[in-house]
Coordinates of C-alpha atoms in Angstrom, one line a residue:
M1217 CA 14.2 22.2 -2.9
F1218 CA 13.1 23.0 0.8
G1219 CA 12.6 25.0 2.7
L1220 CA 15.4 24.3 6.2
N1221 CA 12.7 23.6 8.7
A1222 CA 11.5 21.1 6.7
M1223 CA 11.4 17.2 7.5
A1224 CA 11.1 15.2 4.9
I1225 CA 10.5 11.9 5.0
E1226 CA 11.1 9.4 2.9
Y1227 CA 8.2 6.6 0.6
L1228 CA 8.0 4.5 -1.9
D1229 CA 5.4 5.6 -4.5
L1230 CA 3.6 3.6 -6.1
H1231 CA 0.8 3.3 -8.5
L1232 CA -2.4 1.3 -7.3
R1233 CA -5.6 0.5 -9.9
Q1234 CA -7.1 3.2 -12.5
Q1235 CA -3.6 4.6 -12.3
L1236 CA -3.9 6.2 -8.5
R1237 CA -0.6 7.3 -6.5
I1238 CA -0.5 6.6 -2.7
G1239 CA 2.6 6.8 -0.9
L1240 CA 4.2 4.4 1.5
P1241 CA 6.8 5.4 4.5
A1242 CA 9.7 3.7 3.7
R1243 CA 10.3 3.1 7.6
A1244 CA 7.6 1.1 7.3
I1245 CA 8.3 -1.8 4.2
T1246 CA 10.8 -4.3 4.4
E1247 CA 11.7 -5.9 1.0
V1248 CA 9.9 -5.4 -2.0
L1249 CA 8.7 -9.3 -3.8
Q1250 CA 7.8 -10.4 -7.0
L1251 CA 4.7 -13.4 -6.3
K1252 CA 3.3 -15.6 -8.1
P1253 CA -0.8 -16.3 -8.1
G1254 CA 0.6 -20.0 -7.2
Q1255 CA 2.9 -19.1 -4.5
I1256 CA -1.2 -17.0 -2.6
C1257 CA -2.5 -20.3 -0.9
P1258 CA -6.4 -19.1 0.0
V1259 CA -7.8 -19.6 3.0
P1260 CA -11.6 -20.6 3.6
E1261 CA -13.8 -17.9 5.4
I1262 CA -11.9 -15.8 6.1
N1263 CA -12.2 -11.3 5.3
P1264 CA -12.5 -12.0 1.5
L1265 CA -9.7 -8.7 2.0
L1266 CA -7.2 -11.2 2.7
L1267 CA -6.4 -13.1 -0.5
G1268 CA -4.6 -15.9 1.6
V1269 CA -0.8 -16.5 2.8
T1270 CA 2.7 -16.9 1.2
N1271 CA 4.9 -18.7 2.7
W1272 CA 8.2 -15.7 3.7
R1273 CA 12.2 -16.5 5.0
G1274 CA 9.8 -19.7 7.3
K1275 CA 6.8 -17.6 7.9
L1276 CA 3.3 -17.8 6.4
L1277 CA 2.5 -14.7 5.8
W1278 CA -0.7 -12.8 4.8
S1279 CA -2.1 -11.7 1.5
L1280 CA -4.2 -8.4 0.5
N1281 CA -4.5 -6.6 -2.4
L1282 CA -4.0 -1.8 -1.1
S1283 CA -6.3 -1.7 -3.8
D1284 CA -9.3 -4.5 -3.0
L1285 CA -8.9 -2.8 1.3
L1286 CA -9.1 1.0 -0.3
L1287 CA -12.3 -0.4 -2.3
L1288 CA -11.3 0.2 -5.9
R1289 CA -13.5 -0.6 -8.3
A1290 CA -11.7 -3.3 -10.7
D1291 CA -9.6 -2.9 -13.3
P1292 CA -11.1 -3.4 -17.1
V1293 CA -8.5 -5.6 -17.8
P1294 CA -7.2 -7.5 -15.8
P1295 CA -4.2 -9.0 -15.4
S1296 CA -3.7 -12.2 -16.6
Q1297 CA -3.4 -15.3 -14.6
G1298 CA 0.6 -16.0 -15.0
D1299 CA 1.1 -12.4 -14.2
A1300 CA 4.5 -12.0 -11.5
L1301 CA 2.5 -9.9 -8.4
T1302 CA 4.3 -7.0 -6.8
A1303 CA 3.6 -7.5 -2.7
I1304 CA 5.2 -4.4 -0.4
V1305 CA 6.3 -6.4 2.8
L1306 CA 4.5 -4.3 5.7
T1307 CA 5.7 -4.1 9.1
D1308 CA 4.3 -2.7 12.3
S1309 CA 7.2 -3.6 14.6
A1310 CA 5.0 -2.0 17.5
A1311 CA 2.4 -4.7 17.0
Q1312 CA 4.4 -7.5 16.0
R1313 CA 2.3 -7.4 12.4
T1314 CA 3.9 -7.8 8.7
V1315 CA 1.8 -8.3 5.2
A1316 CA 2.1 -8.2 2.0
C1317 CA 0.1 -5.7 0.3
I1318 CA -0.1 -6.3 -3.4
V1319 CA -0.2 -3.4 -5.8
S1320 CA 0.1 -2.2 -9.7
K1321 CA 3.3 -0.7 -9.9
L1322 CA 5.8 0.9 -8.6
L1323 CA 8.1 4.6 -9.3
G1324 CA 10.7 4.4 -6.8
I1325 CA 11.5 5.7 -3.4
V1326 CA 10.3 10.1 -2.7
E1327 CA 11.1 12.7 0.5
V1328 CA 8.1 13.8 1.3
P1329 CA 8.4 17.2 3.2
E1330 CA 6.1 17.1 6.1
D1331 CA 5.2 21.1 5.6
Q1332 CA 3.9 20.7 2.6
V1333 CA 2.0 17.7 3.4
R1334 CA -2.2 18.2 3.1
S1335 CA -5.3 17.3 4.7
L1336 CA -8.0 15.2 2.1
P1337 CA -9.8 16.9 0.0
P1338 CA -13.7 16.9 1.9
Q1339 CA -15.3 15.2 -1.5
F1340 CA -12.8 12.1 -0.7
P1341 CA -14.5 9.2 0.6
A1342 CA -15.7 8.6 4.0
K1343 CA -15.0 5.1 4.0
I1344 CA -10.9 5.2 3.6
R1345 CA -10.7 8.6 4.4
H1346 CA -9.5 6.9 8.0
R1347 CA -7.0 5.0 6.5
F1348 CA -4.3 8.2 4.5
R1349 CA -2.7 10.8 6.7
G1350 CA -3.1 13.4 3.9
V1351 CA -2.4 14.6 0.7
I1352 CA 1.1 15.7 -1.3
R1353 CA 1.2 17.7 -4.6
L1354 CA 4.4 16.4 -6.7
D1355 CA 4.2 16.5 -10.0
S1356 CA 0.8 14.4 -9.5
P1357 CA -1.3 14.5 -6.3
M1358 CA -0.1 11.8 -4.0
L1359 CA -2.0 10.3 -1.4
L1360 CA -0.6 9.3 2.3
L1361 CA -0.4 5.8 4.0
D1362 CA -0.7 5.5 7.2
P1363 CA 0.9 1.9 7.6
E1364 CA -1.0 0.9 10.5
R1365 CA -4.6 1.9 9.7
V1366 CA -3.7 -1.2 6.7
F1367 CA -3.7 -3.9 9.6
Q1368 CA -7.1 -2.5 10.5
I1369 CA -9.5 -4.7 8.2
E1370 CA -13.3 -4.8 8.8

């Protein structure tokens, strides 16, 4: 399927709002959680990108909506208040940081050949361009998120 010299990296294939397809390196993912909205406790006077904290393995875990971080418009029909949220626990082991990233849908694991990763198109929004390492075309384009850039909240 891939060239003999092509190194492939496993990515978690997921959707955000508006069916935007994102790939997160599997090596950066610690766990996938199902959270009820009531399990996330808002914290006053923090960056509005952070939804709050949740109890994860006896520790406080910050939560953010990945769609908000990437400046995606709100869905025309918001999810109902009782719906479970899918959260990807993302870890930056070098800096010992962990965050729960709320996503819309998990699609599975895909192998991405490094030699097929392309630069983002020039018209890609400059405000979020730095958060991605490139794009790959599978059956549809998948934007490859740089997990270290998720922790850089302005």
